[in-house]
Amino acid sequence: MARKSKYGVTDAEGNVVKKWMAGLYIRLSREDGDKDESDSVSNQRMLLREYSAKLPDVEVADYFIDDGWTGTNFERPGFIRLMEQIKAGSLNCVIVKDLSRFGRNYIEVGNYLEQIFPFMGVRFISIADSLDSYGNPGQMNTILVPFKNLINDEYCRDISNKVRSSLDSRRRSGKFIGSFSAYGYVKDPDNKGELLVDETVAPIVKNIYEWFLDGLGAITIAKKLNNMGIPSPSEYKKMCGLHYKVSDSSVKGPVMWGYSAVKRILQNRMYCGDLVQGVMRVTSYKVKKLQRVPEDEWMVCENHHEGIVDRETFDKVQRIFDTDTRMTQEQGRITMLGGFMRCADCGRAMNRHKNVHSYGTYHYFVCSTYKKVSKNVCSRHSIRADYVENAVLEAIQAQVAMAVKIDEVFQELEKNEKTKTNTVMLDGVLAGKEREIEKLSRIKEDLYMDWKSNILSKEEFISMKQRYTEDIERMQDEVLTLREEIKKQSDMKNFRCNNFVESFKKHQNIEYLTREVLLELVDTIYVHEGKKITIKFRFRDELQRCRELLELNDLDLAHVI
């Protein structure tokens, strides 16, 4: 009567009939270029089953399959389960179709075949390579085995480079190559490389931007979305039937909105219409660890698709992230002046505090260096928040009045016949100067032939050449000056798009301060001792350009306002 032993089946006399308990290992990966039908899982399974049936000393214990897993490393679920059973003593034989199915990492494959399997007493069989560590152990020690492993490794490297090159080419041409589109977008069913706005959730994205500009913090927004029952981006992908897996396997149940999800939406240029790709890349074809690519190497295609929010809104949100903002503990909101207040002496942020009196409650700012570091390093610089808000409002109103007046002046200048005549005159003078330079250059070139023909003496040649060179250089300087003047005239004609004028002018009737206005117009508010402040406005370069253009037309900015 036959009975089972640890490594097979024995007959009544105790002779081993089947000595080896085999695990049939199957792997397939499109990433490695495994596209042949012969490498399919079903064909590998059939080949391994038929081959093992011809071996009288082998009994098939189980199949171990890694479908869609790269061979460049051994972090594969099927292979890990195979090794666990080998370590437990359930298996002592591994059979594969060929060495490339086992793996494509030259060093790792060699380690298993030469060190690990021999040490553990595991028989290894590769059918296509005619390798059998028990049936023909000498074949395992030939140069052919490491050579084949090296070829498999090199093949994988070559395929990886070709795939990466192909993907980079598509990125550069403005094709979206991601597996999943960003929340708020869907892939165009007629062109997978293009994106369309997902009208179902696009309003949620707009709300997130509006709430954030209204002063709500990212955590508060996440809580609000969860309370409203809005599915998070990962849950929404699952609802749409996409095979999306959460990277954090410890998460149980539905994935909720969180700070990171909201922040990603608020900082993703995708939402203002730009396609940004190539932000992350794997270290190598063997090491699949992702690393961040320097920003100057990203592949950016501006205005690639329809934006869910306009660029001005997106830029305002980025300025909030660039400032040191704090939220009120009671409401989860960013305060009006949050991120704008700086100490004029030490440059550190000002801390906001609340003071409660019998006559009322007010907020004030104190230098954070004085409050938290040392009173010997910087002074208090205390100032009330309402005082700052009023002062900033008055300063903005003054800037608005300046922008309006400048705009009116330039409109008049554009209509001025003198200005038009001046531009035509400058163009004529420039053309004359350029013709004169060309004429003098020809004369200078002819001097050499006159000297060689004895028409000029050597001294005359040197003197005249020097004189013409100086004349040409002087006129070239005049041409540069004329071109600068003409450019200024042209800039004045196109002045309607000046950011300073346009940004301040649209707030002509401003009566109260809002955080949105601050984000658009103010860069930093510096606080000096004695309750004095200095406001650093945005668009300072554009204002300076206004001054230069006014000076060009014999106007002083002080006389304009």
PDB file of C-alpha atoms in Angstrom, residues 410 413 418-419 422-423 426 481-493 544-557:
ATOM      1  CA  PHE A 410      -2.256 107.176 -21.421  1.00  0.00           C
ATOM      2  CA  LEU A 413      -1.450 110.136 -25.124  1.00  0.00           C
ATOM      3  CA  LYS A 418       2.236 114.539 -31.581  1.00  0.00           C
ATOM      4  CA  THR A 419       2.931 111.086 -30.230  1.00  0.00           C
ATOM      5  CA  ASN A 422       7.060 111.333 -33.071  1.00  0.00           C
ATOM      6  CA  THR A 423       6.893 107.581 -33.670  1.00  0.00           C
ATOM      7  CA  LEU A 426      11.850 108.024 -35.023  1.00  0.00           C
ATOM      8  CA  THR A 481      19.125 104.424 -28.397  1.00  0.00           C
ATOM      9  CA  LEU A 482      16.573 104.968 -31.176  1.00  0.00           C
ATOM     10  CA  ARG A 483      15.352 101.397 -30.955  1.00  0.00           C
ATOM     11  CA  GLU A 484      14.862 101.752 -27.203  1.00  0.00           C
ATOM     12  CA  GLU A 485      12.871 104.953 -27.763  1.00  0.00           C
ATOM     13  CA  ILE A 486      10.717 103.268 -30.422  1.00  0.00           C
ATOM     14  CA  LYS A 487      10.121 100.325 -28.099  1.00  0.00           C
ATOM     15  CA  LYS A 488       8.978 102.664 -25.363  1.00  0.00           C
ATOM     16  CA  GLN A 489       6.570 104.313 -27.784  1.00  0.00           C
ATOM     17  CA  SER A 490       5.293 100.888 -28.786  1.00  0.00           C
ATOM     18  CA  ASP A 491       4.940  99.883 -25.138  1.00  0.00           C
ATOM     19  CA  MET A 492       2.888 102.979 -24.511  1.00  0.00           C
ATOM     20  CA  LYS A 493       0.510 102.030 -27.332  1.00  0.00           C
ATOM     21  CA  GLN A 544       7.974 101.713 -12.519  1.00  0.00           C
ATOM     22  CA  ARG A 545       7.250 101.153 -16.208  1.00  0.00           C
ATOM     23  CA  CYS A 546       4.456 103.707 -15.917  1.00  0.00           C
ATOM     24  CA  ARG A 547       6.950 106.239 -14.539  1.00  0.00           C
ATOM     25  CA  GLU A 548       9.389 105.613 -17.403  1.00  0.00           C
ATOM     26  CA  LEU A 549       6.695 105.983 -20.062  1.00  0.00           C
ATOM     27  CA  LEU A 550       5.417 109.182 -18.490  1.00  0.00           C
ATOM     28  CA  GLU A 551       8.941 110.608 -18.352  1.00  0.00           C
ATOM     29  CA  LEU A 552       9.355 109.721 -22.021  1.00  0.00           C
ATOM     30  CA  ASN A 553       6.392 111.985 -22.717  1.00  0.00           C
ATOM     31  CA  ASP A 554       7.673 114.796 -20.439  1.00  0.00           C
ATOM     32  CA  LEU A 555       5.163 114.010 -17.696  1.00  0.00           C
ATOM     33  CA  ASP A 556       5.876 113.653 -13.991  1.00  0.00           C
ATOM     34  CA  LEU A 557       3.899 111.072 -12.000  1.00  0.00           C
TER      35      LEU A 557
END
